Amino acid sequence: MSSSVEAITVLSSDGDEFKITVSAAKLSKPLNWMLEDVCFSDDCDEVPTIEVNSKTLVKVIEYCEKHAPRANSGASDSDAEELKKWDIEFMKMDVKDILFHILMAANYLHMEGLYDLACQTAADLMKGMTVSQIRKIFHIKNDFSSEEQEQLRRQHPGCSFD
Amino acid sequence: MAEMVVLGNPKLLTQAILKNILKRLPVKSLLRFQCVCKQWRTLIKTPSFIADHLHHSTHHNSSLLFQRSGSDKDLPVDIYFLDCEKQFHEVQNIPLDSSVRVRIVGSSNGLLCVERSSVQVHSLFLWNPAIRKISLVHSNVYDFEGSIYVGYGYSPIVDDYKILRCYVPEEEYGDEDEVNRVEVYSLSTRRWKKVKFGNLNGVNFQSDTVSANGAMFWLGSKPDNEEELVISFDIAEEAFTLVPMPPLDESHKYSGHKLTVHENKLAVISHFIEAVSFTTDSWYIDLWVGEEGIGAPKERWRWTKKYSLITYTDAEHPSGIFRINPLCIWRDELVCNGVERSGIVSKTDCEKNIEVNEMFGMFGETESEENTEVISVLCLSNLRTNKLRKIATGRCGNEFSVILSHTESLVPIDGIGIRQVNTIGQKIVDGNTRFLPQEIIPNILKRLPVKSLLRFQCVCKQWKNLIIAPSFIANHLHHSTHHNPSLLFQWSGSNKRLPVDLHLVDCKKQVHEVQNIPFDSVHVRIIGSCNGLLCVQCTSNRVHSLFLWNPATRKIRQVHNNVHDFEGRIYVGYGFSPIVNDYKILRAYVPEDEDEVNRVEVYSLSTQRWRKIKFGNLEGVNLNYETLNANGAMFWHDMEEDLVVSFDIASDAFTLIPMPPLDKYEKCFGCKLIVYENKLAVISHFLKSVSFTTDSWYIDLWVVEEGVGVPQERWSWIKKYSLITHTDAGHPSGVFRIDPLCIWRDELVCNGLEIDGKAKHKEDLKEDDVLSVLCLSNLRTNELRKIATDRCSVDFSVIFNHVESLVPTDSIRIQEIHRA
């Protein structure tokens, strides 16, 4: 990898071009490998495609750029606190619309920090939901027969299938 | 022989290393090594180890199992297995008599399903030849006129093994032979259940079955249009699907095809042999692998031609094998049945064959004096190098047709407590229901509180199965222990008439009421909390009984054998050891007229038995009602002798630990055993009252580290914190007379006093005006925070570190919880 390059260009699955700094790209293992393997330079024709849609990729890159300085140098406690607050703000998004896409992107790009954060956010949102809300956001069909529902109700009094 | 390296005390090797070594051993050695020591015996039996071992063996030691039908031995099935180094082993024979037909249906995770059928009785067995255990699957089929097609397989999604029976009655008239009843047996529920098979209309079965990736497969055909297809039965969903066959080359003369498994996927081997002469053939073999995608059943399957071989065999050729018939794929070898001409062996070949003959020797006289011209050969043809290698020879034509890929494993035939094995290549059955990939859902769910999880069991079957799976319970517990540790305290001063009025402080310092223990108001005491499971002692009418209670799941279970009419004191201890993966309860009896323990018994939750324990070194030692547990041991503080009594849960042995070097003031004022970062610690404090409401206090926290050496010298105490602080009723916090109780996260939990707000400005304070306060003092910032207040004289001394978990109170089949 040539050290002169500071930012690389990647394509989203929708075909849009995005710039991401090298230090930010290092947060993702596959991107890091790519950096090591391929020589990125301005005259390089080949632009790697990331199988993540544009809307999600914007957010993922935003996260990477924010977290890259800390991941690369290590930061003080106050920075960590500030970053935590930023994470909370960053994760204020619609579950179905984008959070799940971020989850899948973080999983696909092997980004542990973002994956953990997205899982935790999803869990926090789910805590208060009813069973039917859960089914709706996860596209799950109720596959219990009425006898099975009855049996579960007996085991856990007060549980609801709706 | 190389000298043995004596490893000494097995505890010196960490559990993780030991496990990693043992999982590479063959089952035979492991069975022998069970006798090495208790720790090993326990380890080898734990479901998590069995699963690790299986996982390793599946990837590194997969073997091939085959049946010889032509031997003279009077055996129902004469089975051999070929290990990954291509060495032969005879398999301990199946303990069934040979008068009836016995057939091996399939092999999954080392567990074989065996079918025995006589004229009237059709029965099924599960057999693990490696551990030599067999069990009858209950309910035989009697007097069924017709054929029963049996399938068998394992699904990692539901973590269950299932057996399928399809009944095809014999029709007196006409040629209709359709399935009229299908039932499935689940090894986890041990029940047969009827299954819908609407889409099997007009489909005929063939009896050979294979199983891969959570499904069973049969070759089938539709007599209407002579269409061939694959019948697939999904083990998790319990539903049939009809899968089209791959586009086999029609230009060849039909010669045959067979279902097989390639890299845990369904595959079809088709072959076509053109005989050039009697002993020379040219053969064409294609291997098609099926990939399941998303979409309608008809369109979901994609077949890829993986290999296409054209080769010649010739009796004159060095290998001398001809008439090759492919059977299955094993590792990177094509396993074939072939024919070899006997007798006409040239001299040079003779020499070559000496080795081979020695190998064959174990099969008895194969090259018999009978006048057979050709003998049957089992051989491996390497897919990459095309090299042919003979494995075994036999006499009759189709001697080696029963052949299975197999893995030797420790999987028990009774309880199938195997955690999910092999999540690689999980199926996407329906694009909608599995919106998020399989591995993401558990990762989200493990972060949820138990209350939400209990509710979400009703979302769908898959979630329900996930939430009750031991591996998930363990992951959830692991996550909660590290991220959501809570504090449990008893509020004895409330006016409610409850046996124990428990409250929980969550990690956000919010106080929640705990669903009450379902007891009458007898004398109830909580002994301790471990992985979310509380041990509760009840004493009433001279009966001393013990319970295990998970307040989060609201399950309670009595530990059998109460103690009746014991004159004296019973000290109880409770804890969990990750080494033996077991919870234990200890009862030490001290009779009224004596001062010393005269009997100790330990209850193990995995065996559900009480057992007497030696306690020779407890002479002159006093136990205490207050106990705590950490890192696989229970502890009591002997204040008179000034030492700590420790009981190791894994080794069932007592040890005496000296106390840290406290100074005199602290000693006389008080010290308390606590748990700090899963280690035994001592908190000592000394209060100097400046006035009635103003104190200066000195608090030290000592943590013990266990090293190597004799019991007396093994322990080293480290002073972790030393605080000097002042409290004053006039101070904003208003808390004084602080008494440290325990450490929770980075907070020191204290019991203190506070003056009632109404009485604050009174001249002379009465006892009624003083309130008891439970407060947290941050170890870093020193900030004091009130959690609960109560009338004076009542204190919050009953307090535990706790974690809400799904751990069941009955069967403790939790996989090892990682030690931090």
PDB file of N, CA and C in Angstrom, chain B residues 9 11 85 118 127 141 223 248 258 318 321 423 465 580 697 755:
ATOM      1  N   ASN B   9      -0.479 -31.534  38.697  1.00  0.00           N
ATOM      2  CA  ASN B   9      -1.851 -31.185  39.011  1.00  0.00           C
ATOM      3  C   ASN B   9      -2.536 -30.661  37.754  1.00  0.00           C
ATOM      4  N   LYS B  11      -4.915 -28.950  37.363  1.00  0.00           N
ATOM      5  CA  LYS B  11      -5.400 -27.567  37.466  1.00  0.00           C
ATOM      6  C   LYS B  11      -4.349 -26.566  37.007  1.00  0.00           C
ATOM      7  N   GLU B  85      -6.978 -41.571   8.509  1.00  0.00           N
ATOM      8  CA  GLU B  85      -5.672 -41.969   7.958  1.00  0.00           C
ATOM      9  C   GLU B  85      -5.807 -43.222   7.106  1.00  0.00           C
ATOM     10  N   SER B 118     -38.659 -57.576  11.203  1.00  0.00           N
ATOM     11  CA  SER B 118     -39.019 -58.959  10.952  1.00  0.00           C
ATOM     12  C   SER B 118     -40.412 -58.899  10.342  1.00  0.00           C
ATOM     13  N   TRP B 127     -27.887 -45.815  18.130  1.00  0.00           N
ATOM     14  CA  TRP B 127     -26.689 -46.535  18.529  1.00  0.00           C
ATOM     15  C   TRP B 127     -25.485 -45.649  18.355  1.00  0.00           C
ATOM     16  N   VAL B 141     -43.514 -50.879  15.497  1.00  0.00           N
ATOM     17  CA  VAL B 141     -44.695 -51.003  14.642  1.00  0.00           C
ATOM     18  C   VAL B 141     -44.958 -52.502  14.489  1.00  0.00           C
ATOM     19  N   PRO B 223     -44.958 -41.703 -10.833  1.00  0.00           N
ATOM     20  CA  PRO B 223     -45.247 -42.705 -11.864  1.00  0.00           C
ATOM     21  C   PRO B 223     -46.087 -42.118 -13.006  1.00  0.00           C
ATOM     22  N   LEU B 248     -29.586 -34.125 -15.563  1.00  0.00           N
ATOM     23  CA  LEU B 248     -28.633 -35.190 -15.890  1.00  0.00           C
ATOM     24  C   LEU B 248     -28.559 -35.350 -17.396  1.00  0.00           C
ATOM     25  N   LYS B 258     -27.311 -41.671  -7.786  1.00  0.00           N
ATOM     26  CA  LYS B 258     -27.430 -41.951  -6.372  1.00  0.00           C
ATOM     27  C   LYS B 258     -27.382 -40.621  -5.624  1.00  0.00           C
ATOM     28  N   PRO B 318      -2.646 -51.719 -13.751  1.00  0.00           N
ATOM     29  CA  PRO B 318      -2.061 -52.009 -12.434  1.00  0.00           C
ATOM     30  C   PRO B 318      -3.108 -52.159 -11.330  1.00  0.00           C
ATOM     31  N   ILE B 321      -8.875 -53.032 -11.318  1.00  0.00           N
ATOM     32  CA  ILE B 321     -10.277 -52.941 -10.917  1.00  0.00           C
ATOM     33  C   ILE B 321     -11.133 -52.505 -12.098  1.00  0.00           C
ATOM     34  N   THR B 423     -22.740 -23.944  12.469  1.00  0.00           N
ATOM     35  CA  THR B 423     -23.743 -23.042  11.927  1.00  0.00           C
ATOM     36  C   THR B 423     -23.379 -22.632  10.518  1.00  0.00           C
ATOM     37  N   ASN B 465     -37.517 -21.651  20.614  1.00  0.00           N
ATOM     38  CA  ASN B 465     -36.465 -22.658  20.712  1.00  0.00           C
ATOM     39  C   ASN B 465     -35.118 -22.022  21.022  1.00  0.00           C
ATOM     40  N   VAL B 580     -16.345 -27.811  37.051  1.00  0.00           N
ATOM     41  CA  VAL B 580     -17.185 -29.005  36.900  1.00  0.00           C
ATOM     42  C   VAL B 580     -18.540 -28.640  36.308  1.00  0.00           C
ATOM     43  N   TRP B 697     -14.089   7.943  58.865  1.00  0.00           N
ATOM     44  CA  TRP B 697     -13.977   6.490  58.714  1.00  0.00           C
ATOM     45  C   TRP B 697     -12.878   6.082  57.765  1.00  0.00           C
ATOM     46  N   ILE B 755     -30.998  11.301  59.649  1.00  0.00           N
ATOM     47  CA  ILE B 755     -32.010  11.854  60.553  1.00  0.00           C
ATOM     48  C   ILE B 755     -33.245  12.231  59.753  1.00  0.00           C
TER      49      ILE B 755
END
